Coordinates of C-alpha atoms in Angstrom, one line a residue:
M867 CA 33.8 21.3 -26.2
G868 CA 33.3 20.6 -29.9
N869 CA 30.1 19.9 -31.7
K870 CA 31.2 16.2 -32.0
H871 CA 31.4 15.8 -28.2
V872 CA 28.0 17.5 -27.6
G873 CA 26.5 15.1 -30.2
F874 CA 27.9 12.1 -28.2
I875 CA 26.6 13.4 -25.0
I876 CA 23.1 14.0 -26.4
A877 CA 23.1 10.5 -27.9
G878 CA 24.2 9.0 -24.6
V879 CA 21.5 10.8 -22.7
A880 CA 18.9 9.7 -25.3
V881 CA 20.0 6.0 -24.9
L882 CA 19.7 6.4 -21.1
I883 CA 16.2 7.8 -21.3
I884 CA 15.1 5.0 -23.7
L885 CA 16.6 2.4 -21.3
V886 CA 14.8 3.9 -18.3
V887 CA 11.5 3.9 -20.2
I888 CA 11.9 0.3 -21.4
W889 CA 13.4 -1.1 -18.2
N890 CA 11.5 0.5 -15.3
P891 CA 12.8 -0.9 -12.0
F892 CA 9.5 -0.1 -10.4
S893 CA 7.4 -2.2 -12.7
N894 CA 7.1 -5.9 -13.6
S895 CA 7.1 -6.4 -17.3
S896 CA 5.2 -9.7 -17.0
T897 CA 2.4 -8.4 -14.9
G898 CA 2.4 -4.6 -14.9
G899 CA 1.6 -2.9 -11.7
T900 CA 3.1 -0.4 -9.3
I901 CA 4.9 -0.6 -6.0
L902 CA 2.5 -0.9 -3.0
E903 CA 2.8 2.2 -0.9
G904 CA 5.0 1.7 2.1
S905 CA 6.2 -1.6 0.8
T906 CA 8.8 -3.2 -1.4
F907 CA 6.1 -5.4 -3.1
L908 CA 4.6 -4.8 -6.5
D909 CA 0.8 -4.5 -6.7
T910 CA 0.1 -6.5 -9.9
G911 CA -3.6 -5.5 -10.1
D912 CA -4.5 -9.1 -10.3
K913 CA -7.4 -10.7 -8.3
V914 CA -6.2 -12.5 -5.2
I915 CA -5.5 -16.2 -5.7
M916 CA -7.2 -18.2 -3.0
D917 CA -7.1 -21.9 -2.1
S918 CA -10.2 -24.1 -1.9
E919 CA -11.0 -22.8 1.6
G920 CA -10.9 -19.2 0.5
K921 CA -7.5 -18.3 2.0
P922 CA -5.1 -16.3 0.0
Y923 CA -1.8 -18.0 -0.9
V924 CA 1.3 -16.4 0.7
I925 CA 4.2 -18.2 -0.9
L926 CA 8.0 -18.0 -0.9
F927 CA 9.9 -19.8 -3.7
S928 CA 13.5 -20.3 -2.8
T929 CA 16.4 -22.8 -3.1
T930 CA 18.7 -24.4 -0.6
W931 CA 21.8 -23.0 -2.3
C932 CA 20.7 -19.3 -2.6
P933 CA 22.3 -17.1 0.1
H934 CA 19.5 -14.5 -0.2
C935 CA 16.9 -17.2 0.2
Q936 CA 18.7 -18.5 3.3
W937 CA 18.9 -15.0 4.7
I938 CA 15.1 -14.5 4.5
A939 CA 13.8 -18.1 5.1
S940 CA 13.4 -18.2 8.8
T941 CA 11.8 -14.7 8.9
F942 CA 9.3 -15.7 6.3
D943 CA 8.7 -19.1 7.9
S944 CA 8.0 -17.3 11.3
L945 CA 4.8 -15.9 9.7
A946 CA 3.3 -19.3 10.6
E947 CA 3.5 -18.2 14.3
E948 CA 1.5 -15.0 13.7
P949 CA -2.1 -14.7 14.8
F950 CA -3.3 -14.1 11.2
S951 CA -1.6 -17.4 9.9
A952 CA -4.9 -19.3 10.2
Q953 CA -6.4 -16.8 7.6
I954 CA -3.7 -17.5 4.9
N955 CA -2.3 -20.4 3.1
L956 CA 1.4 -20.0 3.9
Q957 CA 3.8 -22.1 1.8
H958 CA 7.6 -22.0 1.4
W959 CA 8.7 -24.1 -1.6
E960 CA 12.4 -25.0 -2.1
L961 CA 12.5 -25.4 -5.9
D962 CA 15.7 -27.6 -5.9
T963 CA 14.4 -30.1 -3.3
G964 CA 10.7 -29.9 -4.1
D965 CA 9.9 -29.5 -0.4
N966 CA 7.5 -27.2 1.3
T967 CA 9.5 -26.4 4.4
L968 CA 6.4 -25.4 6.4
T969 CA 4.9 -28.9 6.4
P970 CA 6.1 -31.8 8.6
E971 CA 6.2 -34.1 5.5
I972 CA 9.2 -34.0 3.2
E973 CA 7.8 -33.4 -0.3
T974 CA 10.0 -34.2 -3.3
K975 CA 8.2 -32.3 -6.0
V976 CA 6.6 -28.8 -6.2
P977 CA 3.0 -29.2 -7.3
Q978 CA 2.2 -28.0 -10.8
E979 CA -0.3 -25.5 -9.4
M980 CA 2.5 -23.9 -7.4
L981 CA 4.9 -24.0 -10.3
S982 CA 2.3 -22.3 -12.5
I983 CA 2.0 -19.5 -10.0
Y984 CA 5.8 -19.1 -9.8
N985 CA 6.2 -19.1 -13.6
K986 CA 3.4 -16.6 -14.1
Y987 CA 4.8 -14.0 -11.6
N988 CA 8.5 -14.7 -12.3
P989 CA 9.0 -15.9 -15.9
K990 CA 12.7 -15.3 -15.6
G991 CA 13.0 -17.8 -12.8
S992 CA 14.8 -15.6 -10.2
I993 CA 14.9 -16.4 -6.5
P994 CA 13.8 -15.7 -3.9
T995 CA 10.3 -14.9 -5.2
F996 CA 7.4 -13.9 -3.0
V997 CA 3.8 -14.3 -4.3
F998 CA 1.3 -12.9 -1.8
G999 CA -2.1 -13.9 -3.3
G1000 CA -0.8 -13.1 -6.8
K1001 CA -1.9 -9.5 -6.1
Y1002 CA 1.4 -8.6 -4.5
I1003 CA 4.8 -10.0 -5.6
R1004 CA 8.4 -9.3 -5.0
I1005 CA 11.5 -10.9 -6.6
G1006 CA 14.5 -10.7 -4.3
T1007 CA 14.8 -9.4 -0.8
G1008 CA 13.8 -5.9 0.2
Y1009 CA 16.0 -5.1 3.1
E1010 CA 19.0 -7.4 2.9
R1011 CA 21.4 -4.6 2.1
Q1012 CA 20.6 -3.1 5.4
N1013 CA 20.6 -6.5 7.1
D1014 CA 17.1 -5.7 8.5
L1015 CA 15.0 -8.8 9.0
N1016 CA 12.6 -6.8 11.2
A1017 CA 11.8 -4.5 8.3
E1018 CA 11.3 -7.6 6.1
K1019 CA 8.8 -9.1 8.5
E1020 CA 7.0 -5.8 8.9
D1021 CA 6.7 -5.5 5.1
F1022 CA 5.3 -9.1 5.0
K1023 CA 2.8 -8.2 7.7
L1024 CA 1.7 -5.0 5.8
V1025 CA 1.2 -6.9 2.6
I1026 CA -0.7 -9.7 4.3
S1027 CA -3.0 -7.1 6.0
K1028 CA -3.8 -5.7 2.6
L1029 CA -4.6 -9.2 1.4
L1030 CA -7.0 -9.8 4.3
E1031 CA -8.9 -6.4 4.0

């Protein structure tokens, strides 16, 4: 191999290193933080966002047209049936309809407070977005590739238990 080829290889490796340093898949550039041990959620290091009753918000932001959102929706919504549900403020906002699917009413607009939370933790506007107290977040599903909704729910429970500690 000539010196010219070695130079191209070194340059390519240098570019890859720079990309990995700049784009770290295990961090969130808008909030910083690290992956919570045993979870697919990012620990932002932020203080927990609570409602007026002192309950942490546990929110899914989705749309009706997103297949990933539809895959996870009923599993997330089933958290309302868990014993700990009285200790959290569980909300599932469909951004395209403006509805919180966990209320009997049909809302037509996502409240500004919820949109502010969504925009803070997901400035690029991706879906699905999970904001668990603002302390733990995840953009996208964690176990969809394995088609493992049980692992998703266990991950949700783990993160909620951390919020309630």
